PDB file of C-alpha atoms in Angstrom:
ATOM      1  CA  UNK A 177     105.142 103.151 105.561  1.00 54.00           C
ATOM      2  CA  UNK A 178     105.947 104.220 101.998  1.00 69.00           C
ATOM      3  CA  UNK A 179     103.957 106.191  99.525  1.00 76.00           C
ATOM      4  CA  UNK A 180     104.847 106.068  95.755  1.00 82.00           C
ATOM      5  CA  UNK A 181     103.852 108.885  93.419  1.00 83.00           C
ATOM      6  CA  UNK A 182     104.638 109.355  89.692  1.00 86.00           C
ATOM      7  CA  UNK A 183     104.172 112.860  88.372  1.00 84.00           C
ATOM      8  CA  UNK A 184     102.130 113.795  91.442  1.00 80.00           C
ATOM      9  CA  UNK A 185      99.691 110.890  91.193  1.00 80.00           C
ATOM     10  CA  UNK A 186      99.682 108.148  93.870  1.00 76.00           C
ATOM     11  CA  UNK A 187      98.794 107.999  97.481  1.00 74.00           C
ATOM     12  CA  UNK A 188      99.691 110.249 100.425  1.00 70.00           C
ATOM     13  CA  UNK A 189      97.564 108.790 103.229  1.00 67.00           C
ATOM     14  CA  UNK A 190      97.125 105.587 105.110  1.00 65.00           C
ATOM     15  CA  UNK A 191      93.782 104.110 104.138  1.00 65.00           C
ATOM     16  CA  UNK A 192      93.257 100.275 104.071  1.00 63.00           C
ATOM     17  CA  UNK A 193      90.237 100.779 101.751  1.00 68.00           C
ATOM     18  CA  UNK A 194      92.072 102.941  99.190  1.00 71.00           C
ATOM     19  CA  UNK A 195      94.414 101.644  96.551  1.00 73.00           C
ATOM     20  CA  UNK A 196      97.464 103.626  95.396  1.00 77.00           C
ATOM     21  CA  UNK A 197      97.410 105.375  92.022  1.00 82.00           C
ATOM     22  CA  UNK A 198     100.705 103.558  91.191  1.00 87.00           C
ATOM     23  CA  UNK A 199     100.622  99.851  90.599  1.00 87.00           C
ATOM     24  CA  UNK A 200     103.672  98.026  92.012  1.00 87.00           C
ATOM     25  CA  UNK A 201     104.566  94.485  90.951  1.00 88.00           C
ATOM     26  CA  UNK A 202     107.161  92.210  92.499  1.00 87.00           C
ATOM     27  CA  UNK A 203     108.095  89.400  90.086  1.00 87.00           C
ATOM     28  CA  UNK A 204     104.706  89.810  88.408  1.00 85.00           C
ATOM     29  CA  UNK A 205     102.790  89.776  91.651  1.00 84.00           C
ATOM     30  CA  UNK A 206     100.649  92.921  92.421  1.00 85.00           C
ATOM     31  CA  UNK A 207     101.351  94.581  95.811  1.00 82.00           C
ATOM     32  CA  UNK A 208      97.908  95.983  96.794  1.00 76.00           C
ATOM     33  CA  UNK A 209      98.777  98.061  99.796  1.00 72.00           C
ATOM     34  CA  UNK A 210     101.366 100.631 100.953  1.00 69.00           C
ATOM     35  CA  UNK A 211     102.215  98.615 104.066  1.00 66.00           C
ATOM     36  CA  UNK A 212     104.045  96.023 101.973  1.00 69.00           C
ATOM     37  CA  UNK A 213     105.732  98.455  99.625  1.00 71.00           C
ATOM     38  CA  UNK A 214     108.459  99.193 102.159  1.00 65.00           C
ATOM     39  CA  UNK A 215     109.520  95.587 102.418  1.00 71.00           C
ATOM     40  CA  UNK A 216     113.123  94.784 101.559  1.00 76.00           C
ATOM     41  CA  UNK A 217     113.847  94.234  97.899  1.00 88.00           C
ATOM     42  CA  UNK A 218     117.043  92.123  97.411  1.00 93.00           C
ATOM     43  CA  UNK A 219     118.833  90.423  94.639  1.00 95.00           C
ATOM     44  CA  UNK A 220     117.037  92.727  92.149  1.00 94.00           C
ATOM     45  CA  UNK A 221     117.813  92.218  88.475  1.00 93.00           C
ATOM     46  CA  UNK A 222     115.577  94.870  86.895  1.00 94.00           C
ATOM     47  CA  UNK A 223     113.322  97.774  87.824  1.00 94.00           C
ATOM     48  CA  UNK A 224     110.870  99.319  85.299  1.00 93.00           C
ATOM     49  CA  UNK A 225     109.059 102.615  85.939  1.00 92.00           C
ATOM     50  CA  UNK A 226     106.218 103.319  83.491  1.00 91.00           C
ATOM     51  CA  UNK A 227     104.382 106.727  83.621  1.00 88.00           C
ATOM     52  CA  UNK A 228     100.589 106.495  83.685  1.00 81.00           C
ATOM     53  CA  UNK A 229      97.963 105.828  82.948  1.00 87.00           C
ATOM     54  CA  UNK A 230      98.759 102.111  82.493  1.00 85.00           C
ATOM     55  CA  UNK A 231      95.238 100.640  82.730  1.00 82.00           C
ATOM     56  CA  UNK A 232      95.540  98.894  79.404  1.00 82.00           C
ATOM     57  CA  UNK A 233      98.675  97.039  80.518  1.00 79.00           C
ATOM     58  CA  UNK A 234      98.230  96.375  84.284  1.00 81.00           C
ATOM     59  CA  UNK A 235      94.583  97.243  85.067  1.00 77.00           C
ATOM     60  CA  UNK A 236      93.354  99.057  88.031  1.00 75.00           C
ATOM     61  CA  UNK A 237      95.402 101.243  90.501  1.00 77.00           C
ATOM     62  CA  UNK A 238      97.675 102.536  87.691  1.00 84.00           C
ATOM     63  CA  UNK A 239      96.507 106.080  86.911  1.00 85.00           C
ATOM     64  CA  UNK A 240      99.900 107.460  87.978  1.00 87.00           C
ATOM     65  CA  UNK A 241     101.856 104.638  86.387  1.00 89.00           C
ATOM     66  CA  UNK A 242     103.350 101.209  87.250  1.00 90.00           C
ATOM     67  CA  UNK A 243     106.539  99.942  88.728  1.00 91.00           C
ATOM     68  CA  UNK A 244     107.835  96.372  87.994  1.00 92.00           C
ATOM     69  CA  UNK A 245     110.556  94.924  90.241  1.00 92.00           C
ATOM     70  CA  UNK A 246     112.166  91.646  88.969  1.00 93.00           C
ATOM     71  CA  UNK A 247     114.482  89.551  90.899  1.00 94.00           C
ATOM     72  CA  UNK A 248     117.494  87.748  89.410  1.00 95.00           C
ATOM     73  CA  UNK A 249     116.812  84.284  87.990  1.00 94.00           C
ATOM     74  CA  UNK A 250     119.154  81.301  88.075  1.00 96.00           C
ATOM     75  CA  UNK A 251     121.587  81.130  85.180  1.00 94.00           C
ATOM     76  CA  UNK A 252     123.738  78.416  83.606  1.00 94.00           C
ATOM     77  CA  UNK A 253     126.815  80.658  83.158  1.00 90.00           C
ATOM     78  CA  UNK A 254     128.678  79.335  86.192  1.00 91.00           C
ATOM     79  CA  UNK A 255     128.713  79.557  90.006  1.00 95.00           C
ATOM     80  CA  UNK A 256     128.471  83.205  91.047  1.00 96.00           C
ATOM     81  CA  UNK A 257     127.378  85.199  94.088  1.00 96.00           C
ATOM     82  CA  UNK A 258     127.840  88.262  96.161  1.00 97.00           C
ATOM     83  CA  UNK A 259     127.705  89.459  99.839  1.00 97.00           C
ATOM     84  CA  UNK A 260     126.802  92.946 100.961  1.00 96.00           C
ATOM     85  CA  UNK A 261     127.136  94.170 104.547  1.00 96.00           C
ATOM     86  CA  UNK A 262     125.971  97.421 105.982  1.00 96.00           C
ATOM     87  CA  UNK A 263     126.222  98.834 109.501  1.00 96.00           C
ATOM     88  CA  UNK A 264     125.120 102.110 111.141  1.00 95.00           C
ATOM     89  CA  UNK A 265     123.972 103.825 114.339  1.00 94.00           C
ATOM     90  CA  UNK A 266     120.833 102.808 116.280  1.00 91.00           C
ATOM     91  CA  UNK A 267     121.828  99.201 115.951  1.00 92.00           C
ATOM     92  CA  UNK A 268     121.418  99.218 112.164  1.00 94.00           C
ATOM     93  CA  UNK A 269     122.757  96.140 110.407  1.00 96.00           C
ATOM     94  CA  UNK A 270     121.792  94.805 106.916  1.00 95.00           C
ATOM     95  CA  UNK A 271     123.161  91.688 105.187  1.00 96.00           C
ATOM     96  CA  UNK A 272     122.356  90.771 101.645  1.00 97.00           C
ATOM     97  CA  UNK A 273     123.734  87.758  99.795  1.00 97.00           C
ATOM     98  CA  UNK A 274     123.011  85.529  96.832  1.00 97.00           C
ATOM     99  CA  UNK A 275     124.559  82.418  95.271  1.00 98.00           C
ATOM    100  CA  UNK A 276     123.878  80.972  91.815  1.00 97.00           C
ATOM    101  CA  UNK A 277     124.657  77.244  91.283  1.00 97.00           C
ATOM    102  CA  UNK A 278     124.271  75.493  87.930  1.00 96.00           C
ATOM    103  CA  UNK A 279     123.717  71.801  88.623  1.00 95.00           C
ATOM    104  CA  UNK A 280     123.795  70.795  85.020  1.00 94.00           C
ATOM    105  CA  UNK A 281     123.340  72.129  81.553  1.00 93.00           C
ATOM    106  CA  UNK A 282     119.587  72.090  82.088  1.00 94.00           C
ATOM    107  CA  UNK A 283     119.115  72.754  85.785  1.00 96.00           C
ATOM    108  CA  UNK A 284     120.283  75.754  87.909  1.00 97.00           C
ATOM    109  CA  UNK A 285     119.280  77.098  91.322  1.00 97.00           C
ATOM    110  CA  UNK A 286     119.753  80.452  92.995  1.00 97.00           C
ATOM    111  CA  UNK A 287     119.683  81.235  96.711  1.00 97.00           C
ATOM    112  CA  UNK A 288     119.234  84.763  98.015  1.00 97.00           C
ATOM    113  CA  UNK A 289     118.665  86.240 101.443  1.00 96.00           C
ATOM    114  CA  UNK A 290     118.329  89.537 103.196  1.00 95.00           C
ATOM    115  CA  UNK A 291     118.579  90.278 106.936  1.00 95.00           C
ATOM    116  CA  UNK A 292     117.798  93.652 108.349  1.00 93.00           C
ATOM    117  CA  UNK A 293     117.790  95.006 111.950  1.00 93.00           C
ATOM    118  CA  UNK A 294     117.467  98.438 113.456  1.00 92.00           C
ATOM    119  CA  UNK A 295     116.565  99.931 116.857  1.00 91.00           C
ATOM    120  CA  UNK A 296     113.981 102.574 117.274  1.00 89.00           C
ATOM    121  CA  UNK A 297     114.672 106.354 117.011  1.00 87.00           C
ATOM    122  CA  UNK A 298     112.072 106.969 119.703  1.00 86.00           C
ATOM    123  CA  UNK A 299     111.703 106.636 123.487  1.00 83.00           C
ATOM    124  CA  UNK A 300     108.458 105.125 124.688  1.00 80.00           C
ATOM    125  CA  UNK A 301     107.633 106.386 128.133  1.00 78.00           C
ATOM    126  CA  UNK A 302     104.389 104.469 128.612  1.00 73.00           C
ATOM    127  CA  UNK A 303     102.189 107.208 130.058  1.00 70.00           C
ATOM    128  CA  UNK A 304      99.200 105.922 131.848  1.00 63.00           C
ATOM    129  CA  UNK A 305      98.872 102.166 132.371  1.00 54.00           C
ATOM    130  CA  UNK A 306     101.966 100.243 133.097  1.00 56.00           C
ATOM    131  CA  UNK A 307     103.167  98.250 130.046  1.00 54.00           C
ATOM    132  CA  UNK A 308     102.663  94.484 130.182  1.00 56.00           C
ATOM    133  CA  UNK A 309     105.900  94.012 128.293  1.00 55.00           C
ATOM    134  CA  UNK A 310     108.896  96.185 129.189  1.00 60.00           C
ATOM    135  CA  UNK A 311     111.758  97.513 126.948  1.00 67.00           C
ATOM    136  CA  UNK A 312     109.584  97.712 123.807  1.00 73.00           C
ATOM    137  CA  UNK A 313     110.840  99.938 121.002  1.00 79.00           C
ATOM    138  CA  UNK A 314     108.062 101.205 118.642  1.00 80.00           C
ATOM    139  CA  UNK A 315     109.601 101.861 115.321  1.00 82.00           C
ATOM    140  CA  UNK A 316     112.316  99.152 115.445  1.00 88.00           C
ATOM    141  CA  UNK A 317     112.535  96.363 112.814  1.00 87.00           C
ATOM    142  CA  UNK A 318     113.728  92.800 112.628  1.00 90.00           C
ATOM    143  CA  UNK A 319     113.308  91.348 109.164  1.00 90.00           C
ATOM    144  CA  UNK A 320     114.512  88.150 107.499  1.00 92.00           C
ATOM    145  CA  UNK A 321     113.830  87.362 103.860  1.00 92.00           C
ATOM    146  CA  UNK A 322     114.861  84.395 101.769  1.00 94.00           C
ATOM    147  CA  UNK A 323     114.328  83.152  98.298  1.00 95.00           C
ATOM    148  CA  UNK A 324     115.140  79.991  96.436  1.00 96.00           C
ATOM    149  CA  UNK A 325     114.559  79.580  92.641  1.00 95.00           C
ATOM    150  CA  UNK A 326     115.116  76.787  90.230  1.00 96.00           C
ATOM    151  CA  UNK A 327     115.256  76.944  86.444  1.00 95.00           C
ATOM    152  CA  UNK A 328     114.943  73.909  84.240  1.00 95.00           C
ATOM    153  CA  UNK A 329     115.447  74.239  80.526  1.00 94.00           C
ATOM    154  CA  UNK A 330     115.494  70.905  78.703  1.00 93.00           C
ATOM    155  CA  UNK A 331     115.247  72.572  75.278  1.00 92.00           C
ATOM    156  CA  UNK A 332     115.879  76.007  73.835  1.00 89.00           C
ATOM    157  CA  UNK A 333     112.144  76.577  73.377  1.00 91.00           C
ATOM    158  CA  UNK A 334     110.874  75.254  76.722  1.00 93.00           C
ATOM    159  CA  UNK A 335     111.750  76.379  80.341  1.00 92.00           C
ATOM    160  CA  UNK A 336     110.264  76.078  83.792  1.00 94.00           C
ATOM    161  CA  UNK A 337     111.058  78.463  86.668  1.00 94.00           C
ATOM    162  CA  UNK A 338     109.885  77.775  90.189  1.00 94.00           C
ATOM    163  CA  UNK A 339     110.476  80.129  93.062  1.00 93.00           C
ATOM    164  CA  UNK A 340     109.781  80.133  96.829  1.00 92.00           C
ATOM    165  CA  UNK A 341     109.844  83.476  98.579  1.00 88.00           C
ATOM    166  CA  UNK A 342     109.329  84.062 102.309  1.00 88.00           C
ATOM    167  CA  UNK A 343     109.617  87.196 104.524  1.00 86.00           C
ATOM    168  CA  UNK A 344     109.233  87.441 108.269  1.00 86.00           C
ATOM    169  CA  UNK A 345     109.113  90.942 109.756  1.00 82.00           C
ATOM    170  CA  UNK A 346     108.890  91.538 113.448  1.00 83.00           C
ATOM    171  CA  UNK A 347     108.848  94.742 115.524  1.00 81.00           C
ATOM    172  CA  UNK A 348     107.197  96.638 118.318  1.00 77.00           C
ATOM    173  CA  UNK A 349     104.818  98.482 116.037  1.00 74.00           C
ATOM    174  CA  UNK A 350     104.745 101.711 114.093  1.00 72.00           C
ATOM    175  CA  UNK A 351     105.727 104.758 116.069  1.00 75.00           C
ATOM    176  CA  UNK A 352     102.924 107.395 116.191  1.00 71.00           C
ATOM    177  CA  UNK A 353     103.172 110.974 117.357  1.00 72.00           C
ATOM    178  CA  UNK A 354     100.252 113.344 118.110  1.00 69.00           C
ATOM    179  CA  UNK A 355     100.805 116.831 116.579  1.00 70.00           C
ATOM    180  CA  UNK A 356      99.041 118.360 119.549  1.00 70.00           C
ATOM    181  CA  UNK A 357     101.898 117.162 121.734  1.00 69.00           C
ATOM    182  CA  UNK A 358     104.450 118.865 119.516  1.00 69.00           C
ATOM    183  CA  UNK A 359     102.485 122.124 119.652  1.00 62.00           C
ATOM    184  CA  UNK A 360     102.535 121.987 123.434  1.00 58.00           C
ATOM    185  CA  UNK A 361      98.791 122.567 123.656  1.00 52.00           C
ATOM    186  CA  UNK A 362      98.080 119.348 125.589  1.00 56.00           C
ATOM    187  CA  UNK A 363     101.279 118.405 127.461  1.00 55.00           C
ATOM    188  CA  UNK A 364      99.738 118.453 130.908  1.00 64.00           C
ATOM    189  CA  UNK A 365      99.750 114.616 130.722  1.00 65.00           C
ATOM    190  CA  UNK A 366     103.608 114.523 130.624  1.00 73.00           C
ATOM    191  CA  UNK A 367     105.778 117.513 129.541  1.00 77.00           C
ATOM    192  CA  UNK A 368     108.349 115.061 127.989  1.00 78.00           C
ATOM    193  CA  UNK A 369     105.819 114.391 125.125  1.00 77.00           C
ATOM    194  CA  UNK A 370     106.739 117.781 123.659  1.00 78.00           C
ATOM    195  CA  UNK A 371     109.945 116.142 122.458  1.00 81.00           C
ATOM    196  CA  UNK A 372     109.319 114.763 118.920  1.00 81.00           C
ATOM    197  CA  UNK A 373     111.302 111.631 119.756  1.00 84.00           C
ATOM    198  CA  UNK A 374     109.430 110.761 122.946  1.00 83.00           C
ATOM    199  CA  UNK A 375     106.174 108.876 122.524  1.00 80.00           C
ATOM    200  CA  UNK A 376     103.666 106.847 124.473  1.00 75.00           C
ATOM    201  CA  UNK A 377     102.762 104.023 122.180  1.00 67.00           C
ATOM    202  CA  UNK A 378     102.916 100.286 122.399  1.00 50.00           C
ATOM    203  CA  UNK A 379     101.778  98.065 119.533  1.00 47.00           C
ATOM    204  CA  UNK A 380     103.910  95.091 118.327  1.00 48.00           C
ATOM    205  CA  UNK A 381     103.266  93.605 114.944  1.00 44.00           C
ATOM    206  CA  UNK A 382     104.121  90.507 112.989  1.00 43.00           C
ATOM    207  CA  UNK A 383     103.997  89.962 109.291  1.00 43.00           C
ATOM    208  CA  UNK A 384     104.797  86.992 107.087  1.00 43.00           C
ATOM    209  CA  UNK A 385     103.983  86.223 103.482  1.00 38.00           C
ATOM    210  CA  UNK A 386     105.063  83.880 100.808  1.00 36.00           C
ATOM    211  CA  UNK A 387     104.939  83.858  97.066  1.00 36.00           C
ATOM    212  CA  UNK A 388     105.164  82.499  94.146  1.00 37.00           C
ATOM    213  CA  UNK A 389     105.641  79.971  91.374  1.00 39.00           C
ATOM    214  CA  UNK A 390     106.059  80.800  87.747  1.00 40.00           C
ATOM    215  CA  UNK A 391     105.768  78.212  85.023  1.00 40.00           C
ATOM    216  CA  UNK A 392     106.915  79.209  81.538  1.00 38.00           C
ATOM    217  CA  UNK A 393     106.740  77.388  78.300  1.00 41.00           C
ATOM    218  CA  UNK A 394     102.983  77.228  77.954  1.00 39.00           C
ATOM    219  CA  UNK A 395     102.756  80.749  79.445  1.00 37.00           C
ATOM    220  CA  UNK A 396     101.023  79.517  82.591  1.00 39.00           C
ATOM    221  CA  UNK A 397     101.528  81.460  85.802  1.00 39.00           C
ATOM    222  CA  UNK A 398     100.451  80.839  89.358  1.00 39.00           C
ATOM    223  CA  UNK A 399     100.933  83.167  92.343  1.00 38.00           C
ATOM    224  CA  UNK A 400     100.082  82.753  95.972  1.00 39.00           C
ATOM    225  CA  UNK A 401     100.438  85.128  98.914  1.00 38.00           C
ATOM    226  CA  UNK A 402      99.657  84.768 102.639  1.00 41.00           C
ATOM    227  CA  UNK A 403      99.814  87.712 104.998  1.00 39.00           C
ATOM    228  CA  UNK A 404      98.789  88.291 108.513  1.00 38.00           C
ATOM    229  CA  UNK A 405      99.252  90.989 111.092  1.00 37.00           C
ATOM    230  CA  UNK A 406      98.730  90.276 114.865  1.00 35.00           C
ATOM    231  CA  UNK A 407      98.709  93.388 117.078  1.00 36.00           C
ATOM    232  CA  UNK A 408      99.499  92.268 120.614  1.00 37.00           C
ATOM    233  CA  UNK A 409      99.259  95.754 122.116  1.00 38.00           C
ATOM    234  CA  UNK A 410      97.109  98.878 121.870  1.00 37.00           C
ATOM    235  CA  UNK A 411      98.222 102.493 122.282  1.00 38.00           C
ATOM    236  CA  UNK A 412      99.219 103.020 125.891  1.00 39.00           C
ATOM    237  CA  UNK A 413      97.397 106.335 126.311  1.00 39.00           C
TER     238      UNK A 413
END
């Protein structure tokens, strides 16, 4: 979960009915909730941060300001690309790559992908009922993102850009910790819960969404998003 604030204005609590005070746009598409802000941004070409209020430019949810994240578009300058690889502890791996291919003087495509994995920082001891699924790790992440874009420019004054974007994120749910357990006031259930990295929580989640197409020339835009979350488990306590 991520919270974005500009000059102290934004959002600092999880509330599905409350919008952030900072409007965030990814390739022109508004991200309405903080659960999607933390998704992986890859092959980024430009980031704009505007202090608020920005209601005239972007409308609602922009009292604190607005952030525009724009991905790299296909170019006709030649075949280019890159590969970035990161590794770390707790099973952390991240691979980001992109490839730009001009097919002709008028048509170019660009492929980009991001693959991210990490284990949980926490130990789930499953106090109470026995877990129906063993070896779950609340707080882990397994994310795959891909993008393909095509630019067609038959004349210097007319261009069409079409993009398909998909992200699949899997995990065993967000790790939650009760402050009472940290204070030691209610640890008669299991003394191990006084450890900040020991939890009793079990809630897998699944998210997937796709966006968008952008048609330029006549200044016509079209955006589509699909998102779903399927919790398969409830808190174990």
